[in-house]
Amino acid sequence: MSRYIAKAAIRGANLIVSEAEKMLQEAIKELGPETPVVFTNTAYYLPVILGFTGIEVQTLGDLQQVIDYAKKLLHPVPGDTLWLPYLGETLDCGVATLLAEEAIEGIRFARGLQPEPIPGLQLTGTSFTSPDGNSQEEEGGFANGPIDDVQLRAWGIQLVDGRMPGFAAIVGAARSNEAAVSIVRELQQRNILVFLSGNVNGRSIIHQLMEEGVEMGYDTYIVPFGTDTISAIYALGFATRSALTFGGLSGGQARDILLYNKYRVFAFVLALGEVDDLKYATAAGALNYGFPVIADTVIPQILPTGITQYEHVISMPFDDIEGETDAEKARRLVQRCIEVRGIKVKITEVPIPVPYGSAFEGERVRRADMRIEFGGRNARAFEYLRMADFDEVEDGKITLIGPSFEDVEVGGAMNLGILVEVAGRKMQEDFEPVLERQIHYFINGASGVQHIGQRDITWIRFSKAAVEKGFQIKHLGEILYARFHADFGSIVDKVQVTLITDEELFQEWLQKAREAYQARNIRLADMTDESVDEFYSCTLCQSFAPNHVCIVSPERLGLCGAYNWLDCKASYQINPTGPNQPVPKGICLDPVYGVWQGPNEFVYQNSHGTVERVSMYSIMRDPMTACGCFECIAMVIPEANGIMVVSREDPSMTPVGMKFSTLAGIAGGGLQTPGMMGVGKYYLLSKKFISAEGGFKRVVWLSKILKETMRDELQAVCEREGVPDLLDKIADGDTATTIEELLAFLEEKGHPALTMDPIF
Ligand code: SF4
Ligand code: ZN
């Protein structure tokens, strides 16, 4: 342990704790102890404090016990002689620092000073866009502040399946703007979340990225917390909530939360520029989580001891890093961070002239920045993937048939057909739609390229910047070729891509594609739970929710919406020992509730004995468990003799007095909760949707966004269920936000649930 670091951290901790105490006393005097303290959109109070102490802070008054707790953890600043630096004391002071920092942010929230105003900062993609368009994007001018629960869970699936390997908490300012951009681009290309905070002499990496026009926000995986060191606490709040949300832990289980992070959350702190006492103290806090600290300045190092496998504190002075340019040095710096933390990054080299990685998936290409679009209002684009015979496919062949876009005016549109032909010994026709759906993600990974939609409503935009860097239509083929081989190599041996702009050929293939889509629709619609002998399991989320198992059947997809029965089947072919295993149905124990011997046994074993039975078609009796990444929450409303379905994208209040984010805290965690269930939104359309309780007719309240985005499909369900005007009888956030309003609405409309058998 370095004496220098220990002293600085202990000094920093003492200072910030007394600062927090002073601020609290002032705030209580001015505003009163009952003044609420709330972080936005989280059910976890002040999460770091909750995690370490179990205290559910709700008011300024509640913070006093937190400060008292922090003070107990402090140690006196050691003298210069006869003092042996001890890691434990430094780590304790680190915890005290984190508690004080979160308390300070809580006080700032109480005073309306958070999120921090940063003039000119525009965030892309908040976690939801409310239907009235009143999202943070339009408002702008503020740092993100703490990440909300909805976003945490939305990232959950990527965190668990490894697409998102971890996060980098960057504190300070880079050597130059060039270095700043290079650092975040390197991290983005590896799909590592980037959290930004802190400054050096008033200048923050957030300012640097703003100056360089780098898009920040949830969609691009770059989250600016604030320009002071204290706001770095939000990164640790995110880490704590990961453990609480996905690890099934509770507030106060400090040791387990820290261990969870050490082994499952791959994160590190990158300190850019001079490190002061407060930064040392905060870094000491992060060390408790097992997050190493890498600095680009000269500081004493803390190297591996017997207990830890990796270095704690690493100094990599920017000037000493090899490289001609700051960008190159920055790349090496990021490389070293990844080595130190041992993050496993799977990157696929895609030979295109723009940066590539999932972090670019959320990037938008605005009309003003657009060089050309395919599809959209003024043209049509389609994508069609089909299986072909081995000798029909020439691996790696990428052809453009027809003109490129040189002759189309800037901002113009043209037709484009994307035909992907694949061959492979393990390929099956059933996998065509599974693979075809990947085209969206694959193409979107290119920086400056936007892909929306699928099938014949595909809509692709190239930005001017991407085209200036040399991006051409044929690069779409390069992307698809590289990614299909990399991600689906075990079922696909040969890949050939044909890009069609020639009008006659375009029309011809559009026709063929439409016939294929139609045939697939029919085949899928015909597939029922009765028509197959086995379901599939999904245990992907167990890395975060250790006892959760999804059973996926043809008529019930996984609750995250990402895996249906065919996806699981394909995934099993790709990786026979992976998270999707066939589950033979075995003896049917109850056809109405959807209970089979096979799934019961599988779930019992794979939930480690915590879940004994699962009903596929019921919310009331042995419902399926939920991890945390559900698209919707279904919940019984006893007074209405029905259920409500709340979408993750719905920020509004529900009749039970809780919003999605609060409900999610109750529904998740891998426990069976009768009356409550996480579901994928397409399950709503299934004939087996809570069929044991009467099916879709039980829905008395439905998030408006679902009503709007799935109107046609839901209408078809209402007709199938024999109540064609049912959709109008179902309340939503506009018509009912309390039980009383809901009941009045249902009475007035004559909702069928009111006269159905009692749900209990
Ligand atoms: Fe997780 Fe279930 Fe989705 Fe699998 S299907 S990723 S277990 S939520
Ligand atoms: Zn999950």
Short mmCIF file of C-alpha atoms in Angstrom, two decimals, residues 373-569:
data_model
loop_
_atom_site.label_atom_id
_atom_site.label_comp_id
_atom_site.label_asym_id
_atom_site.label_seq_id
_atom_site.Cartn_x
_atom_site.Cartn_y
_atom_site.Cartn_z
CA GLU A 373 -31.50 7.21 -47.58
CA PHE A 374 -32.87 3.89 -48.76
CA GLY A 375 -36.53 3.34 -47.93
CA GLY A 376 -38.43 5.84 -45.84
CA ARG A 377 -41.08 8.05 -47.34
CA ASN A 378 -39.61 8.52 -50.79
CA ALA A 379 -38.22 5.10 -51.65
CA ARG A 380 -38.38 1.47 -50.63
CA ALA A 381 -35.83 -0.90 -49.21
CA PHE A 382 -36.12 -4.55 -48.28
CA GLU A 383 -33.91 -7.17 -46.74
CA TYR A 384 -34.29 -10.84 -47.33
CA LEU A 385 -32.14 -13.65 -46.02
CA ARG A 386 -32.60 -17.08 -47.46
CA MET A 387 -30.98 -20.43 -47.27
CA ALA A 388 -29.52 -21.78 -50.46
CA ASP A 389 -27.67 -24.89 -51.62
CA PHE A 390 -23.96 -25.07 -50.99
CA ASP A 391 -22.97 -24.67 -54.62
CA GLU A 392 -25.32 -21.74 -55.16
CA VAL A 393 -23.48 -19.58 -52.64
CA GLU A 394 -20.03 -18.18 -53.25
CA ASP A 395 -18.61 -17.31 -49.85
CA GLY A 396 -17.53 -13.69 -49.55
CA LYS A 397 -19.07 -12.59 -52.81
CA ILE A 398 -20.48 -9.10 -52.43
CA THR A 399 -22.12 -7.58 -55.49
CA LEU A 400 -23.89 -4.35 -56.20
CA ILE A 401 -26.25 -4.68 -59.13
CA GLY A 402 -27.31 -1.28 -60.39
CA PRO A 403 -26.07 2.25 -59.84
CA SER A 404 -24.61 3.65 -56.62
CA PHE A 405 -25.82 6.99 -55.27
CA GLU A 406 -23.35 9.42 -56.89
CA ASP A 407 -26.08 10.75 -59.13
CA VAL A 408 -28.65 11.15 -56.39
CA GLU A 409 -28.78 14.63 -54.88
CA VAL A 410 -27.59 15.18 -51.31
CA GLY A 411 -30.40 14.22 -48.93
CA GLY A 412 -32.14 12.17 -51.64
CA ALA A 413 -33.55 8.66 -51.56
CA MET A 414 -33.32 5.51 -53.63
CA ASN A 415 -34.55 1.93 -53.66
CA LEU A 416 -32.33 -0.80 -52.30
CA GLY A 417 -32.73 -4.54 -51.94
CA ILE A 418 -30.46 -6.51 -49.64
CA LEU A 419 -30.34 -10.19 -50.45
CA VAL A 420 -28.32 -12.38 -48.14
CA GLU A 421 -27.86 -15.98 -49.16
CA VAL A 422 -26.39 -18.43 -46.71
CA ALA A 423 -25.48 -22.08 -46.78
CA GLY A 424 -24.44 -24.36 -43.97
CA ARG A 425 -24.72 -27.95 -42.89
CA LYS A 426 -26.63 -27.01 -39.78
CA MET A 427 -28.70 -24.31 -41.42
CA GLN A 428 -32.47 -24.80 -41.44
CA GLU A 429 -35.19 -22.86 -43.18
CA ASP A 430 -36.65 -22.07 -39.75
CA PHE A 431 -33.57 -20.04 -38.92
CA GLU A 432 -33.99 -17.64 -41.83
CA PRO A 433 -36.08 -15.12 -39.87
CA VAL A 434 -33.80 -15.45 -36.85
CA LEU A 435 -30.76 -14.55 -38.91
CA GLU A 436 -32.57 -11.95 -40.98
CA ARG A 437 -33.50 -10.04 -37.84
CA GLN A 438 -29.82 -9.63 -37.04
CA ILE A 439 -29.32 -7.46 -40.13
CA HIS A 440 -30.79 -4.56 -38.19
CA TYR A 441 -28.19 -4.79 -35.41
CA PHE A 442 -25.31 -5.58 -37.72
CA ILE A 443 -25.84 -2.62 -40.02
CA ASN A 444 -26.64 -0.23 -37.19
CA GLY A 445 -23.23 -0.92 -35.66
CA ALA A 446 -21.54 1.26 -38.28
CA SER A 447 -20.96 4.81 -37.12
CA GLY A 448 -22.94 7.21 -39.30
CA VAL A 449 -25.32 4.56 -40.59
CA GLN A 450 -28.86 4.20 -39.28
CA HIS A 451 -31.07 1.18 -39.79
CA ILE A 452 -34.75 1.07 -38.87
CA GLY A 453 -37.44 -1.53 -39.55
CA GLN A 454 -37.18 -4.94 -41.18
CA ARG A 455 -38.38 -6.94 -44.15
CA ASP A 456 -39.85 -4.61 -46.81
CA ILE A 457 -40.11 -1.62 -44.52
CA THR A 458 -36.38 -1.37 -44.02
CA TRP A 459 -35.09 2.19 -43.84
CA ILE A 460 -31.39 2.94 -43.98
CA ARG A 461 -29.59 6.27 -43.86
CA PHE A 462 -25.95 7.10 -44.55
CA SER A 463 -24.63 10.31 -43.00
CA LYS A 464 -22.60 12.81 -44.98
CA ALA A 465 -19.70 12.20 -42.62
CA ALA A 466 -19.75 8.44 -43.25
CA VAL A 467 -19.85 8.90 -47.01
CA GLU A 468 -17.02 11.43 -46.82
CA LYS A 469 -14.96 8.78 -45.06
CA GLY A 470 -15.64 6.48 -47.98
CA PHE A 471 -18.69 4.51 -46.89
CA GLN A 472 -20.46 2.93 -49.86
CA ILE A 473 -23.39 0.59 -50.44
CA LYS A 474 -21.12 -2.40 -50.84
CA HIS A 475 -19.88 -1.90 -47.28
CA LEU A 476 -23.28 -3.09 -46.08
CA GLY A 477 -22.27 -6.40 -47.64
CA GLU A 478 -18.90 -6.33 -45.87
CA ILE A 479 -20.62 -5.82 -42.54
CA LEU A 480 -23.11 -8.62 -43.08
CA TYR A 481 -20.46 -11.01 -44.34
CA ALA A 482 -18.16 -10.40 -41.37
CA ARG A 483 -20.85 -10.50 -38.72
CA PHE A 484 -22.75 -13.57 -39.94
CA HIS A 485 -19.52 -15.52 -39.98
CA ALA A 486 -18.43 -14.22 -36.60
CA ASP A 487 -21.73 -14.59 -34.76
CA PHE A 488 -23.35 -17.52 -36.53
CA GLY A 489 -20.34 -19.42 -37.78
CA SER A 490 -21.61 -22.69 -36.39
CA ILE A 491 -24.72 -22.74 -38.55
CA VAL A 492 -23.55 -20.69 -41.50
CA ASP A 493 -20.60 -21.82 -43.61
CA LYS A 494 -21.02 -19.59 -46.63
CA VAL A 495 -22.42 -16.09 -46.98
CA GLN A 496 -23.03 -14.12 -50.12
CA VAL A 497 -24.59 -10.67 -50.28
CA THR A 498 -26.25 -9.05 -53.25
CA LEU A 499 -27.20 -5.40 -53.11
CA ILE A 500 -29.78 -4.47 -55.69
CA THR A 501 -30.51 -0.98 -56.97
CA ASP A 502 -31.29 -1.93 -60.54
CA GLU A 503 -34.98 -1.13 -60.77
CA GLU A 504 -36.17 -4.19 -62.67
CA LEU A 505 -34.24 -6.64 -60.55
CA PHE A 506 -35.32 -4.76 -57.42
CA GLN A 507 -39.00 -5.24 -58.23
CA GLU A 508 -38.44 -8.88 -59.07
CA TRP A 509 -36.72 -9.65 -55.76
CA LEU A 510 -39.12 -7.52 -53.75
CA GLN A 511 -41.86 -9.79 -55.05
CA LYS A 512 -39.94 -12.93 -54.10
CA ALA A 513 -39.13 -11.54 -50.69
CA ARG A 514 -42.77 -10.72 -50.01
CA GLU A 515 -43.83 -14.22 -50.93
CA ALA A 516 -41.26 -15.57 -48.50
CA TYR A 517 -42.39 -13.25 -45.68
CA GLN A 518 -45.95 -14.41 -46.25
CA ALA A 519 -44.99 -18.08 -46.16
CA ARG A 520 -43.08 -17.51 -42.93
CA ASN A 521 -46.03 -15.75 -41.32
CA ILE A 522 -48.25 -18.68 -42.05
CA ARG A 523 -45.71 -21.20 -40.79
CA LEU A 524 -45.19 -19.28 -37.56
CA ALA A 525 -48.88 -18.76 -36.98
CA ASP A 526 -49.40 -22.49 -37.35
CA MET A 527 -46.88 -23.30 -34.71
CA THR A 528 -48.53 -24.01 -31.38
CA ASP A 529 -47.39 -25.43 -28.08
CA GLU A 530 -49.28 -28.60 -28.98
CA SER A 531 -47.45 -28.95 -32.29
CA VAL A 532 -44.01 -29.42 -30.76
CA ASP A 533 -42.57 -32.00 -28.39
CA GLU A 534 -40.12 -29.77 -26.68
CA PHE A 535 -39.88 -26.26 -25.34
CA TYR A 536 -36.59 -24.44 -24.78
CA SER A 537 -35.06 -23.02 -21.69
CA CYS A 538 -33.25 -19.75 -21.44
CA THR A 539 -30.89 -19.26 -18.54
CA LEU A 540 -28.93 -16.42 -20.04
CA CYS A 541 -30.01 -14.09 -17.27
CA GLN A 542 -28.63 -16.38 -14.58
CA SER A 543 -25.35 -14.57 -14.67
CA PHE A 544 -27.31 -11.76 -13.06
CA ALA A 545 -30.41 -13.47 -11.63
CA PRO A 546 -28.98 -16.81 -10.55
CA ASN A 547 -32.28 -18.67 -10.01
CA HIS A 548 -34.27 -17.39 -12.95
CA VAL A 549 -35.27 -19.67 -15.83
CA CYS A 550 -37.38 -18.68 -18.82
CA ILE A 551 -39.30 -21.51 -20.45
CA VAL A 552 -39.90 -20.54 -24.03
CA SER A 553 -42.63 -22.21 -26.05
CA PRO A 554 -43.95 -21.48 -29.54
CA GLU A 555 -46.80 -19.52 -27.99
CA ARG A 556 -44.86 -17.79 -25.25
CA LEU A 557 -41.63 -15.98 -25.91
CA GLY A 558 -39.02 -14.99 -23.33
CA LEU A 559 -39.97 -12.07 -21.15
CA CYS A 560 -37.26 -9.85 -22.55
CA GLY A 561 -38.81 -10.17 -25.99
CA ALA A 562 -35.45 -11.11 -27.49
CA TYR A 563 -35.90 -14.90 -27.60
CA ASN A 564 -38.77 -16.78 -29.12
CA TRP A 565 -38.93 -20.54 -29.58
CA LEU A 566 -37.20 -20.42 -32.96
CA ASP A 567 -34.45 -18.16 -31.63
CA CYS A 568 -33.81 -20.61 -28.83
CA LYS A 569 -33.76 -23.52 -31.24
#
